[in-house]
Coordinates of N, CA and C in Angstrom, one line a residue:
M1 N 0.7 -1.3 0.2 CA -0.2 0.1 0.2 C 0.9 1.1 -0.1
C2 N -0.1 2.5 -0.4 CA 1.2 3.7 -0.6 C 0.8 4.7 -0.1
F3 N 0.9 5.3 0.7 CA 0.3 6.9 1.6 C 0.9 8.6 0.7
S4 N 0.3 8.7 1.0 CA 0.8 10.0 -0.2 C 0.4 11.5 0.6
A5 N 0.3 12.7 0.3 CA -0.6 13.3 0.2 C -2.3 13.4 0.0
T6 N -2.4 12.9 -1.4 CA -3.4 12.9 -1.7 C -4.1 11.9 -0.7
A7 N -3.6 10.8 0.0 CA -4.9 9.8 0.5 C -4.8 10.6 2.2
S8 N -3.6 11.5 2.5 CA -3.6 12.1 4.1 C -5.0 13.1 3.6
F9 N -4.7 13.9 2.0 CA -6.0 14.7 2.2 C -7.4 14.1 1.9
A10 N -7.3 13.0 1.3 CA -8.7 12.5 0.9 C -9.2 12.1 2.7
A11 N -8.2 11.3 3.2 CA -8.9 11.1 4.0 C -9.6 12.0 5.6
S12 N -8.4 13.3 5.1 CA -8.8 14.1 5.8 C -10.5 14.8 5.4
V13 N -10.7 14.8 4.0 CA -12.2 15.3 3.7 C -13.3 14.6 4.3
V14 N -13.1 12.3 3.3 CA -14.3 12.6 4.1 C -13.9 11.9 5.5
I15 N -12.8 11.6 6.7 CA -13.5 11.2 7.8 C -14.1 13.2 8.3
G16 N -13.4 14.1 8.0 CA -13.4 15.5 8.3 C -15.9 15.2 8.6
A17 N -16.2 15.1 7.0 CA -17.7 15.4 7.1 C -18.2 14.3 7.6
I18 N -17.9 13.3 8.2 CA -18.4 12.5 8.7 C -18.1 12.9 10.3
G19 N -17.2 13.3 10.8 CA -16.7 13.8 12.0 C -17.7 15.0 12.3
T20 N -18.2 15.5 11.5 CA -18.7 16.9 11.2 C -20.4 17.1 11.9
I21 N -20.6 15.5 11.0 CA -22.0 15.0 10.9 C -22.4 14.7 13.2
T22 N -21.3 13.7 12.7 CA -21.2 13.2 14.7 C -21.7 14.1 15.2
L23 N -20.1 14.7 15.2 CA -20.2 16.0 16.5 C -22.1 16.7 16.4
A24 N -22.7 17.1 15.8 CA -24.0 17.6 15.0 C -25.3 17.3 15.9
S25 N -24.5 16.0 15.7 CA -26.1 14.9 16.2 C -26.2 14.4 17.3
C26 N -25.3 14.8 17.9 CA -25.1 14.5 19.8 C -26.3 15.1 20.4
N27 N -26.7 14.5 21.4 CA -28.1 14.9 21.7 C -27.6 15.4 23.4
R28 N -26.2 14.9 23.7 CA -26.2 15.2 25.3 C -24.8 15.2 25.3
P29 N -24.2 16.0 26.4 CA -22.7 17.4 26.4 C -22.0 15.9 26.3
A30 N -22.2 14.3 27.1 CA -20.9 13.4 27.3 C -20.6 12.8 25.7
E31 N -21.5 12.6 25.2 CA -21.3 12.7 23.7 C -20.3 13.0 22.8
R32 N -20.0 14.2 23.4 CA -19.3 14.6 21.9 C -18.0 14.5 22.2
W33 N -16.9 14.0 23.3 CA -16.0 13.7 23.8 C -15.8 12.4 22.8
L34 N -16.5 11.4 22.6 CA -16.4 10.5 21.9 C -17.1 11.2 20.2
A35 N -17.8 12.3 20.0 CA -18.0 12.2 18.9 C -17.0 13.1 18.1
S36 N -15.9 13.7 18.6 CA -15.3 14.7 18.5 C -13.7 13.8 17.8
V37 N -13.6 12.7 17.8 CA -12.3 11.9 17.2 C -12.8 11.9 16.3
P38 N -13.8 11.6 15.1 CA -13.2 11.8 13.6 C -12.9 13.4 13.3
L39 N -13.2 13.6 13.8 CA -13.3 15.5 13.3 C -11.2 15.8 13.8
L40 N -11.5 15.5 15.2 CA -9.5 15.4 15.0 C -9.1 14.3 14.3
F41 N -9.7 13.2 14.2 CA -8.5 12.9 13.2 C -8.2 12.6 12.2
A42 N -8.8 14.0 10.9 CA -9.1 14.3 10.4 C -8.5 15.2 9.7
L43 N -8.4 16.0 11.3 CA -7.1 17.5 11.6 C -6.1 16.8 11.4
Q44 N -5.7 16.0 11.9 CA -4.6 15.5 11.7 C -4.3 14.8 10.5
Q45 N -5.0 14.1 10.2 CA -4.4 13.7 8.2 C -4.2 15.1 7.8
L46 N -5.1 16.1 8.0 CA -4.7 17.4 7.3 C -3.3 17.5 7.7
A47 N -2.7 17.9 8.8 CA -1.4 18.0 9.4 C -0.8 17.0 8.3
E48 N -0.6 15.8 8.2 CA 0.7 15.5 7.7 C 0.6 15.0 6.5
G49 N -0.8 15.5 5.7 CA -0.9 15.5 4.5 C -0.1 17.0 4.2
F50 N 0.8 17.9 5.0 CA 1.3 19.2 4.7 C 2.4 18.4 4.9
V51 N 2.4 17.8 5.3 CA 4.0 16.8 6.3 C 4.8 16.6 4.6
W52 N 3.4 16.4 4.0 CA 4.4 15.4 2.9 C 4.5 16.7 1.9
L53 N 3.0 18.1 1.9 CA 3.7 19.1 0.9 C 5.4 19.3 1.0
S54 N 5.8 18.5 2.1 CA 6.8 20.3 2.7 C 7.9 19.3 1.6
F55 N 7.9 18.4 1.6 CA 9.3 17.5 0.9 C 9.1 17.7 -0.4
T56 N 8.2 18.3 -1.2 CA 8.3 18.8 -2.3 C 7.0 19.6 -3.0
H57 N 7.0 21.0 -2.1 CA 6.5 21.7 -2.5 C 7.2 22.7 -1.4
S58 N 8.2 24.0 -2.5 CA 9.1 24.5 -1.4 C 7.9 25.2 -0.9
A59 N 7.1 25.6 -1.2 CA 6.2 26.9 -0.1 C 5.8 26.1 1.5
F60 N 5.5 25.1 1.1 CA 5.4 24.6 2.4 C 6.6 23.7 3.6
T61 N 7.8 24.0 2.8 CA 8.9 23.6 3.3 C 9.1 24.6 5.0
A62 N 8.7 26.1 4.8 CA 9.6 26.3 6.0 C 8.3 25.9 7.3
G63 N 7.0 25.6 6.4 CA 6.2 25.6 8.1 C 6.2 23.9 8.0
Q64 N 7.5 23.0 7.8 CA 7.2 21.6 8.0 C 7.4 21.0 9.5
H65 N 8.2 22.5 10.5 CA 8.2 21.4 11.8 C 6.9 21.8 12.1
T66 N 6.8 22.6 12.2 CA 4.7 23.1 12.7 C 4.2 22.1 12.2
F67 N 4.3 21.6 11.1 CA 3.1 20.4 10.3 C 3.5 19.4 11.6
T68 N 4.6 18.9 11.8 CA 4.9 17.8 12.1 C 4.7 17.8 14.0
L69 N 4.1 19.1 14.2 CA 4.1 18.9 16.2 C 3.2 19.2 15.9
C70 N 2.3 20.0 15.2 CA 0.5 19.6 15.1 C 0.2 18.0 14.8
F71 N 0.8 17.5 14.1 CA 0.7 16.2 13.5 C 0.7 15.0 14.9
L72 N 1.8 15.4 15.7 CA 2.5 14.4 16.8 C 2.0 14.8 17.8
F73 N 1.1 16.0 18.1 CA 0.6 17.0 19.0 C -0.7 15.4 19.3
L74 N -1.0 15.5 18.2 CA -2.5 15.4 18.1 C -2.4 13.3 18.5
A75 N -1.3 13.0 18.0 CA -0.7 11.3 18.2 C -0.8 11.1 19.0
W76 N 0.6 11.6 19.5 CA 0.9 11.4 21.3 C 0.7 11.8 22.5
V77 N 0.1 13.3 21.7 CA -0.4 13.6 23.3 C -2.2 13.6 23.6
V78 N -2.9 14.2 22.5 CA -4.7 14.1 22.6 C -4.9 12.6 23.0
W79 N -4.5 11.5 21.7 CA -4.9 10.7 22.3 C -5.1 9.7 23.2
P80 N -4.0 9.4 24.2 CA -3.8 9.0 25.2 C -4.7 9.3 26.1
V81 N -4.9 10.8 26.2 CA -5.8 11.5 27.2 C -7.2 11.5 27.2
L82 N -7.3 11.3 25.4 CA -8.8 12.2 25.0 C -9.7 11.0 24.8
I83 N -9.2 9.5 24.4 CA -9.7 8.5 24.4 C -10.3 7.5 25.6
P84 N -9.5 7.4 27.0 CA -10.3 7.0 28.2 C -11.2 8.6 28.5
L85 N -10.7 9.3 28.3 CA -11.4 10.6 29.1 C -13.4 10.0 28.0
A86 N -12.9 9.9 27.0 CA -14.3 9.5 25.8 C -15.2 8.5 26.7
F87 N -14.6 7.9 26.7 CA -15.8 6.7 27.7 C -15.4 6.5 28.9
Y88 N -14.9 7.0 29.8 CA -15.3 7.3 30.7 C -16.7 8.0 30.9
K89 N -16.4 9.4 30.1 CA -17.9 9.9 30.4 C -19.4 9.4 29.9
L90 N -19.2 8.6 29.4 CA -20.0 7.7 28.7 C -20.5 6.6 29.6
E91 N -19.6 5.7 30.1 CA -20.0 4.6 31.3 C -20.6 5.2 32.2
P92 N -22.0 4.2 32.4 CA -22.4 4.3 33.5 C -21.8 4.1 34.9
P93 N -22.1 4.8 36.2 CA -21.6 4.2 37.4 C -21.2 2.5 37.5
G94 N -20.0 2.2 37.7 CA -19.6 0.8 38.1 C -17.8 0.5 37.7
P95 N -17.4 -0.7 37.4 CA -16.3 -1.1 37.8 C -15.6 -0.8 36.0
R96 N -16.4 -0.7 34.8 CA -15.6 0.1 33.7 C -15.4 1.4 33.5
R97 N -16.6 2.0 34.4 CA -15.9 3.7 34.5 C -14.6 3.9 35.4
T98 N -14.5 3.0 36.2 CA -14.1 2.9 37.5 C -12.4 3.2 36.9
W99 N -12.3 1.5 35.6 CA -11.2 1.7 35.3 C -10.8 2.7 34.0
C100 N -11.7 3.2 33.6 CA -11.9 4.2 32.5 C -10.9 5.3 32.8
R101 N -11.5 5.7 34.6 CA -10.6 7.0 35.1 C -9.3 6.6 34.9
R102 N -8.6 5.3 35.7 CA -7.6 5.4 36.0 C -6.9 4.8 34.8
L103 N -7.1 4.8 34.0 CA -6.5 4.7 32.5 C -6.5 6.2 32.2
I104 N -7.1 7.3 32.4 CA -7.3 8.3 32.1 C -6.0 9.1 33.2
F105 N -5.7 8.5 34.1 CA -4.2 9.2 34.9 C -2.8 8.6 33.5
V106 N -2.8 6.8 33.5 CA -2.1 6.6 33.1 C -2.1 7.6 31.2
G107 N -3.2 7.6 30.6 CA -3.0 8.7 29.7 C -1.9 9.5 29.1
T108 N -3.0 10.6 31.0 CA -2.0 12.1 31.0 C -0.5 11.9 31.6
A109 N -0.2 10.5 32.1 CA 1.4 10.8 32.2 C 1.9 10.3 30.8
S110 N 1.2 9.4 29.8 CA 1.9 9.1 29.1 C 2.3 10.2 27.9
A111 N 0.7 11.3 28.1 CA 1.0 13.1 27.2 C 1.7 13.5 27.8
L112 N 2.1 13.7 29.3 CA 3.2 14.4 30.0 C 4.8 14.0 29.6
Y113 N 5.1 13.2 29.6 CA 6.1 12.3 28.9 C 6.3 13.3 26.7
A114 N 5.2 12.1 26.5 CA 5.0 13.0 25.3 C 5.6 14.3 24.8
T115 N 5.3 14.9 25.3 CA 5.3 16.4 25.6 C 6.7 16.9 25.3
F116 N 7.2 16.1 26.9 CA 8.4 16.3 27.0 C 9.4 16.3 25.5
N117 N 9.1 15.1 25.1 CA 9.6 14.3 23.5 C 9.8 15.7 22.8
L118 N 8.7 16.4 22.1 CA 8.3 17.6 21.7 C 9.4 18.2 21.2
L119 N 9.0 19.2 23.0 CA 9.8 19.9 23.2 C 11.2 20.0 23.1
A120 N 11.6 18.5 23.8 CA 13.6 18.6 23.2 C 13.9 17.5 22.5
K121 N 12.7 17.1 22.1 CA 13.9 16.1 20.9 C 13.8 16.2 19.5
Y122 N 13.1 17.3 19.0 CA 12.9 18.3 17.7 C 13.0 17.4 16.9
P123 N 11.5 16.5 16.8 CA 11.0 15.5 15.5 C 11.6 16.1 14.1
V124 N 12.2 15.5 13.3 CA 12.2 15.3 11.8 C 11.8 14.6 11.2
P125 N 10.5 14.6 10.1 CA 10.5 13.4 9.2 C 11.0 13.5 7.8
D126 N 10.6 12.2 7.4 CA 11.6 12.5 6.9 C 10.3 10.9 5.7
I127 N 10.8 10.7 4.3 CA 10.4 9.9 3.7 C 10.8 8.1 3.4
A128 N 10.3 7.3 3.6 CA 10.6 6.0 3.3 C 9.8 5.1 3.0
T129 N 10.1 4.8 1.8 CA 9.2 3.3 0.9 C 7.4 4.2 1.0
C130 N 7.5 5.3 0.8 CA 5.9 5.8 0.8 C 5.7 5.8 2.0
H131 N 6.1 6.0 3.3 CA 6.1 6.1 4.8 C 6.6 7.9 5.0
I132 N 6.6 8.3 6.1 CA 6.7 9.3 6.6 C 7.3 8.7 8.0
I133 N 8.2 8.7 8.0 CA 9.4 8.2 9.7 C 10.0 9.5 10.3
Y134 N 9.0 9.6 11.5 CA 9.9 10.9 12.7 C 10.8 10.5 13.2
H135 N 11.9 11.0 13.0 CA 12.7 11.0 13.3 C 13.4 11.6 14.9
T136 N 13.4 11.2 16.0 CA 13.6 12.2 17.1 C 15.2 11.9 17.7
Q137 N 15.6 13.1 18.4 CA 17.2 13.1 18.7 C 17.3 11.8 19.9
K138 N 17.9 11.0 20.4 CA 17.8 9.5 21.5 C 18.8 10.6 22.7
L139 N 18.3 11.4 23.4 CA 18.3 11.4 24.7 C 18.9 10.6 26.0
Y140 N 19.9 11.3 26.9 CA 19.7 10.4 28.0 C 19.5 9.9 28.4
R141 N 19.5 8.7 28.4 CA 19.0 7.6 29.4 C 16.7 7.2 28.3
H142 N 17.6 7.0 26.9 CA 16.4 7.3 26.7 C 15.5 5.6 26.2
E143 N 16.1 4.8 26.1 CA 16.0 3.4 26.6 C 14.9 3.1 28.1
L144 N 15.6 4.5 28.9 CA 14.6 3.7 30.2 C 12.8 3.9 30.3
F145 N 13.1 4.8 29.3 CA 11.1 5.4 29.3 C 10.6 4.9 28.5
F146 N 11.8 4.3 27.5 CA 10.8 4.1 26.2 C 9.3 3.1 26.5
V147 N 10.2 1.7 26.6 CA 8.7 0.4 27.3 C 7.8 1.5 28.1
P148 N 8.1 1.6 28.9 CA 7.0 2.5 29.7 C 5.9 3.2 29.1
H149 N 6.6 4.3 28.8 CA 5.9 4.9 27.9 C 4.8 4.5 26.8
Q150 N 5.7 3.5 25.8 CA 5.2 2.8 25.1 C 4.0 2.0 25.5
T151 N 4.3 1.2 26.4 CA 2.7 0.4 27.2 C 1.7 1.4 27.8
A152 N 1.9 2.4 28.3 CA 1.0 3.6 28.7 C 0.2 4.3 27.8
Y153 N 1.2 4.4 26.8 CA 0.2 4.8 25.4 C -0.7 3.7 24.9
I154 N -0.5 2.2 24.9 CA -1.2 1.3 24.4 C -2.5 1.3 25.5
L155 N -2.2 1.5 26.7 CA -3.4 1.0 27.5 C -4.1 2.3 27.3
A156 N -3.9 3.0 27.1 CA -4.8 4.4 27.0 C -5.7 4.5 25.8
T157 N -5.1 3.9 24.5 CA -5.8 4.5 23.4 C -6.5 3.4 22.8
V158 N -6.7 1.8 23.4 CA -6.7 0.8 23.1 C -7.6 0.1 23.8
L159 N -7.8 -0.1 25.2 CA -8.3 -0.7 26.5 C -9.3 -0.1 27.0
P160 N -9.7 0.9 27.0 CA -11.1 1.3 27.1 C -11.6 1.0 26.2
M161 N -11.6 0.8 24.6 CA -12.8 0.4 24.2 C -13.3 -1.1 24.7
F162 N -12.1 -1.9 24.8 CA -12.1 -3.0 25.6 C -13.6 -3.0 26.1
L163 N -13.5 -2.1 27.3 CA -13.8 -2.1 29.1 C -15.2 -1.4 28.3
S164 N -15.2 -0.7 27.8 CA -16.5 0.1 27.2 C -17.9 -0.9 27.1
S165 N -19.2 -0.5 27.7 CA -20.1 -1.6 27.0 C -21.0 -0.8 26.3
L166 N -20.6 0.2 24.9 CA -21.4 0.5 24.3 C -21.7 -0.7 23.6
K167 N -22.7 -0.4 22.8 CA -23.2 -1.8 22.1 C -21.9 -1.2 20.1
G168 N -21.5 -1.8 19.6 CA -20.6 -1.9 19.0 C -19.2 -1.3 18.8
V169 N -18.6 -1.3 20.2 CA -17.7 -0.3 20.3 C -16.9 -1.4 20.2
K170 N -16.6 -2.9 21.0 CA -15.8 -3.8 20.8 C -15.3 -4.6 19.5
V171 N -16.5 -4.3 18.5 CA -15.8 -4.2 16.7 C -14.6 -3.2 16.4
L172 N -15.0 -2.4 16.9 CA -14.0 -1.1 17.1 C -12.7 -1.4 17.7
A173 N -12.5 -1.9 18.7 CA -11.1 -1.9 20.0 C -10.8 -3.4 19.3
L174 N -11.5 -4.3 18.6 CA -10.5 -5.7 18.2 C -9.7 -5.4 17.0
T175 N -10.9 -4.5 15.6 CA -10.2 -4.1 14.4 C -9.5 -3.0 14.4
N176 N -9.1 -2.0 15.6 CA -8.0 -1.1 16.0 C -6.8 -1.3 16.5
F177 N -6.9 -2.9 17.4 CA -6.2 -3.3 17.9 C -5.5 -3.9 16.7
C178 N -5.7 -5.2 15.8 CA -5.5 -5.7 14.3 C -4.8 -5.0 14.1
A179 N -5.4 -3.7 13.7 CA -4.2 -2.8 12.2 C -3.0 -2.1 13.4
L180 N -3.6 -2.5 14.9 CA -2.3 -1.8 15.5 C -0.8 -2.7 15.3
V181 N -1.7 -4.4 15.5 CA 0.2 -5.5 15.5 C 0.1 -5.1 13.6
F182 N -1.2 -4.8 13.1 CA -0.7 -5.2 11.6 C 0.5 -4.0 11.2
C183 N 0.0 -2.8 11.9 CA 1.2 -1.8 11.5 C 2.3 -2.3 12.2
F184 N 2.4 -2.6 13.4 CA 3.7 -3.4 14.0 C 4.8 -3.8 13.6
Y185 N 3.8 -5.3 12.8 CA 4.8 -6.1 11.9 C 5.5 -5.1 10.6
L186 N 4.5 -5.3 10.4 CA 4.7 -4.8 8.4 C 5.3 -3.2 8.8
F187 N 5.5 -2.1 10.0 CA 5.5 -0.7 9.8 C 6.2 -0.5 10.8
Q188 N 6.6 -0.7 11.9 CA 7.3 -0.3 12.8 C 8.0 0.5 12.6
Y189 N 8.7 0.9 11.6 CA 9.7 2.1 11.4 C 8.6 2.8 11.1
A190 N 7.6 3.2 10.9 CA 6.7 5.0 10.3 C 5.5 3.8 11.3
L191 N 5.8 3.3 12.7 CA 4.0 3.4 13.4 C 3.6 4.4 13.2
P192 N 3.6 5.3 14.1 CA 2.7 6.1 14.2 C 2.0 6.8 13.3
S193 N 2.4 7.0 12.0 CA 2.0 7.5 10.7 C 1.1 6.6 10.1
T194 N 1.8 5.2 9.8 CA 0.4 4.2 9.5 C -1.2 3.5 10.8
W195 N -0.4 3.7 11.7 CA -1.7 3.2 12.6 C -2.6 4.4 13.1
C196 N -2.2 5.6 12.6 CA -3.1 6.5 12.6 C -3.6 6.8 11.7
F197 N -3.4 6.4 10.7 CA -3.9 6.6 9.2 C -4.9 5.5 9.2
F198 N -4.8 4.3 9.7 CA -6.1 3.3 9.8 C -6.9 3.9 11.3
A199 N -6.4 4.1 12.1 CA -6.8 4.7 13.3 C -7.6 5.7 12.5
A200 N -7.9 7.0 11.5 CA -8.0 8.0 11.5 C -9.7 6.9 11.1
L201 N -9.0 5.8 9.3 CA -10.6 5.8 8.6 C -11.3 4.6 9.7
L202 N -10.8 4.4 10.8 CA -11.8 3.2 12.1 C -12.6 4.5 12.5
S203 N -12.4 5.5 13.0 CA -12.9 6.5 13.5 C -14.2 7.1 13.2
S204 N -14.4 6.5 12.0 CA -15.4 6.8 10.9 C -16.8 6.0 11.7
M205 N -16.7 4.6 12.2 CA -17.3 3.9 13.3 C -18.2 4.5 14.2
I206 N -17.6 5.7 14.6 CA -18.1 6.0 15.8 C -20.0 6.9 15.5
Y207 N -19.7 7.1 14.3 CA -20.9 7.7 14.3 C -21.8 6.8 14.7
L208 N -21.5 5.5 13.9 CA -22.6 4.7 14.1 C -23.0 3.9 15.3
I209 N -21.7 3.6 16.0 CA -21.3 3.4 17.3 C -22.7 4.4 18.0
L210 N -22.6 5.7 18.5 CA -23.7 7.1 18.7 C -25.4 6.6 18.5
R211 N -25.0 6.9 17.0 CA -26.5 6.2 16.5 C -27.1 5.3 17.2
R212 N -26.4 4.1 17.3 CA -27.1 2.9 17.7 C -27.2 3.0 19.4
Q213 N -26.7 3.7 19.7 CA -27.1 4.0 21.5 C -28.4 5.1 21.3
R214 N -28.4 5.7 20.3 CA -30.0 6.2 20.1 C -31.4 5.4 20.0
Q215 N -31.1 4.7 19.3 CA -32.0 3.6 19.3 C -32.9 2.9 20.0
P216 N -34.2 3.0 20.6 CA -34.6 2.5 21.7 C -34.9 0.9 21.7
A217 N -34.7 -0.1 22.8 CA -34.8 -0.9 22.7 C -35.9 -2.1 22.3
M218 N -35.2 -3.1 21.6 CA -36.3 -3.7 21.0 C -36.9 -4.6 22.4
T219 N -38.6 -5.0 22.5 CA -39.0 -5.6 23.3 C -39.8 -6.9 22.7

C-alpha cells in the first residue's frame, strides 16, 4: 500500500465530513467527547498531508516543523488522554467506569512524557518507502523510558474500547487492535503515521456506534 499527500487529504475530507455530522448529531454533552474523535483524526490527517507537501513543494517547506508538531501532538498527546476520557464520560457508574478513570491518569502520564519529547527531541520527518518516519534525538537514558511510555500509550488508547459497554465498540476495539498489530509487524519504523492512518479510517465507525445508542431497545 502507498501513503501520500493525496491519501492524507482524501482521508481528512471524508472523515472530517463524517466527524462534523457525528458531532452535530449529539444529543448529550457526554457524547461530544467521543464524537469529536473523527473530526480530530481528520485534522491530524490534514496536518500530515502538509508534511508530505513540505517535501515536494517549496511553499510548504518552512512550515514543515509546525505541521510535524501538529500531527505528533494529536498522535502522542491528545489520544492517550481523550480516548479514555471519552469512554469514561459515556460509561455508567461501575467497575468499567472506574477503570476508564484510572486509564485517564495513565494516558495523562503518557501525554506529559510525549510533550517533553516534542519539546526536547525536535522531531524531524523523513520519507522512506512511501511512509513518513519521524526521527527524534536520543536523549540521555532514552531507553529507560521507551517501553513504559509505549506501554502506557497503548493501554490508554486501546483498553478503554475493550472495557466499554457501548454496543458496537468491541468491533471497533478489535479492528483497531488488529490494525495496530498489522502496522507494528509491517511498518514498525513508521508506526505513528501508518497506525494513525488506519485509526482515522476506523474512527468513522463512531458515528454508527453513537447512533445505535440512541435507538430504543427492541422489546
